[in-house]
Amino acid sequence: MGQTKNNGAAENFSANRNYKSTVFAMLFGDRERLLRLYNAISGKNYQDPEALEINTLENAIYMGMKNDLSFLIDDKLSLYEHQSTVNPNMPLRFLFYISDLYSCMTTEENFYGRKALSIPIPCFVIFYNGAEPQPDRKILRLSDLYTVRMKETQLELTAVLLNINRNHNRELMEACRDLKDYAEYVDRVRKYARELPLSEAVERAITECIRKGILKEFLEKNRAEVKKMSIYEYDQEKHIRMERQDAWEEGAEQQLIKIIKNMTKKGRNVSQIAEELGEDETRIRELAKKSTE
């Protein structure tokens, strides 16, 4: 493949050493681990970590969004994202990321010349380990976000979502011990968080994993930072779940108000409505009042 120049964008590409948004990004920000993960995903068997060029976007932020991991190897540009909540907008986010990466790679190229530019083929992967059930593998498409659906579109982007929770994608987990260990660690944090304060749950999970040889070297070396990140990640995941639950409850309440309004129009009183809907009369009375506001 013809080489694109990216000298002018060197400061925009880095392994992002100053900030890691998640334990996942920190773990696989290491070249050797990232290469093992790539081999497991692609079925390749690369041995030299130096063949892998990490080019994670460090300065590009879109609406608070940040690229987790991107790297170049064998003329393929892979973008990896970790998600603990389901996000159907990931194809659009990937479009922003890949556009910026291509822009950096071709900053010194002549776009108006007769020679066709060469760019690496992209690959988009989402590593999902949220609490909401998801299949082992799912395809997300940019075209699913279009306001008008057509059989053919002139711009498409597909991303693969892989469920990396414990007991999912077992073949992939066996091919990448780091990923399997990461899933084990996350599972322990969640399990202990159900019965202990979060800080204690994370500490117990870290101690137990080190004792059992799960991410032992990584956790020993980065114990304090991993603990801090894990607490933040779990709190953030819980906050998002609560926001979604609140939104669902708000929507459910609006639907109930609509039903009460219709039943009232048909001549039913509060007691009858409460009995038919299996709700408390006081709640029905409050909602009935809202329906007239």
PDB file of N, CA and C in Angstrom, residues 1-7 13 53 72 75 101-102 104-109 116-120:
ATOM      1  N   MET A   1       0.846  -1.190   0.000  1.00  0.00           N
ATOM      2  CA  MET A   1       0.000   0.000   0.000  1.00  0.00           C
ATOM      3  C   MET A   1       0.874   1.230   0.000  1.00  0.00           C
ATOM      4  N   GLY A   2       0.487   2.282  -0.746  1.00  0.00           N
ATOM      5  CA  GLY A   2       1.242   3.520  -0.732  1.00  0.00           C
ATOM      6  C   GLY A   2       1.220   4.120   0.650  1.00  0.00           C
ATOM      7  N   GLN A   3       2.294   4.740   1.063  1.00  0.00           N
ATOM      8  CA  GLN A   3       2.395   5.263   2.416  1.00  0.00           C
ATOM      9  C   GLN A   3       1.821   6.667   2.493  1.00  0.00           C
ATOM     10  N   THR A   4       0.949   6.905   3.436  1.00  0.00           N
ATOM     11  CA  THR A   4       0.459   8.248   3.701  1.00  0.00           C
ATOM     12  C   THR A   4       1.352   8.873   4.741  1.00  0.00           C
ATOM     13  N   LYS A   5       1.533  10.167   4.637  1.00  0.00           N
ATOM     14  CA  LYS A   5       2.428  10.863   5.559  1.00  0.00           C
ATOM     15  C   LYS A   5       1.643  11.339   6.761  1.00  0.00           C
ATOM     16  N   ASN A   6       2.248  11.187   7.934  1.00  0.00           N
ATOM     17  CA  ASN A   6       1.579  11.677   9.134  1.00  0.00           C
ATOM     18  C   ASN A   6       2.558  12.353  10.076  1.00  0.00           C
ATOM     19  N   ASN A   7       3.668  12.854   9.506  1.00  0.00           N
ATOM     20  CA  ASN A   7       4.672  13.497  10.348  1.00  0.00           C
ATOM     21  C   ASN A   7       4.114  14.709  11.065  1.00  0.00           C
ATOM     22  N   PHE A  13      -0.943  11.763  17.809  1.00  0.00           N
ATOM     23  CA  PHE A  13      -0.994  10.324  17.970  1.00  0.00           C
ATOM     24  C   PHE A  13      -0.126   9.928  19.152  1.00  0.00           C
ATOM     25  N   GLU A  53       1.394   0.023  15.603  1.00  0.00           N
ATOM     26  CA  GLU A  53       1.533   1.467  15.824  1.00  0.00           C
ATOM     27  C   GLU A  53       0.267   2.010  16.481  1.00  0.00           C
ATOM     28  N   LEU A  72      -2.557   0.797  14.160  1.00  0.00           N
ATOM     29  CA  LEU A  72      -2.314   0.411  12.777  1.00  0.00           C
ATOM     30  C   LEU A  72      -1.382  -0.788  12.742  1.00  0.00           C
ATOM     31  N   ASP A  75      -1.435  -2.700   7.506  1.00  0.00           N
ATOM     32  CA  ASP A  75      -2.273  -1.824   6.680  1.00  0.00           C
ATOM     33  C   ASP A  75      -3.750  -1.861   7.069  1.00  0.00           C
ATOM     34  N   LEU A 101      -8.797  10.583  12.187  1.00  0.00           N
ATOM     35  CA  LEU A 101      -7.574   9.805  11.985  1.00  0.00           C
ATOM     36  C   LEU A 101      -7.094   9.899  10.540  1.00  0.00           C
ATOM     37  N   TYR A 102      -8.006   9.741   9.598  1.00  0.00           N
ATOM     38  CA  TYR A 102      -7.630   9.855   8.186  1.00  0.00           C
ATOM     39  C   TYR A 102      -7.121  11.262   7.873  1.00  0.00           C
ATOM     40  N   CYS A 104      -5.550  13.250   9.912  1.00  0.00           N
ATOM     41  CA  CYS A 104      -4.184  13.346  10.437  1.00  0.00           C
ATOM     42  C   CYS A 104      -3.191  12.601   9.545  1.00  0.00           C
ATOM     43  N   MET A 105      -3.603  11.448   9.056  1.00  0.00           N
ATOM     44  CA  MET A 105      -2.707  10.618   8.248  1.00  0.00           C
ATOM     45  C   MET A 105      -2.389  11.234   6.890  1.00  0.00           C
ATOM     46  N   THR A 106      -3.290  12.057   6.383  1.00  0.00           N
ATOM     47  CA  THR A 106      -3.123  12.590   5.029  1.00  0.00           C
ATOM     48  C   THR A 106      -2.897  14.095   5.025  1.00  0.00           C
ATOM     49  N   THR A 107      -2.472  14.630   6.146  1.00  0.00           N
ATOM     50  CA  THR A 107      -2.364  16.084   6.274  1.00  0.00           C
ATOM     51  C   THR A 107      -1.410  16.717   5.263  1.00  0.00           C
ATOM     52  N   GLU A 108      -0.406  15.953   4.809  1.00  0.00           N
ATOM     53  CA  GLU A 108       0.561  16.506   3.857  1.00  0.00           C
ATOM     54  C   GLU A 108       0.349  15.986   2.432  1.00  0.00           C
ATOM     55  N   GLU A 109      -0.748  15.290   2.218  1.00  0.00           N
ATOM     56  CA  GLU A 109      -1.019  14.740   0.889  1.00  0.00           C
ATOM     57  C   GLU A 109      -1.730  15.767   0.006  1.00  0.00           C
ATOM     58  N   ALA A 116      -4.211   8.678  -6.814  1.00  0.00           N
ATOM     59  CA  ALA A 116      -5.140   8.255  -5.761  1.00  0.00           C
ATOM     60  C   ALA A 116      -4.382   8.040  -4.453  1.00  0.00           C
ATOM     61  N   LEU A 117      -4.921   8.555  -3.374  1.00  0.00           N
ATOM     62  CA  LEU A 117      -4.305   8.362  -2.067  1.00  0.00           C
ATOM     63  C   LEU A 117      -4.606   6.954  -1.562  1.00  0.00           C
ATOM     64  N   SER A 118      -3.720   6.445  -0.728  1.00  0.00           N
ATOM     65  CA  SER A 118      -3.920   5.128  -0.123  1.00  0.00           C
ATOM     66  C   SER A 118      -4.148   5.298   1.375  1.00  0.00           C
ATOM     67  N   ILE A 119      -5.207   4.697   1.875  1.00  0.00           N
ATOM     68  CA  ILE A 119      -5.502   4.767   3.304  1.00  0.00           C
ATOM     69  C   ILE A 119      -5.762   3.358   3.823  1.00  0.00           C
ATOM     70  N   PRO A 120      -5.440   3.097   5.080  1.00  0.00           N
ATOM     71  CA  PRO A 120      -5.657   1.752   5.632  1.00  0.00           C
ATOM     72  C   PRO A 120      -7.139   1.441   5.797  1.00  0.00           C
TER      73      PRO A 120
END
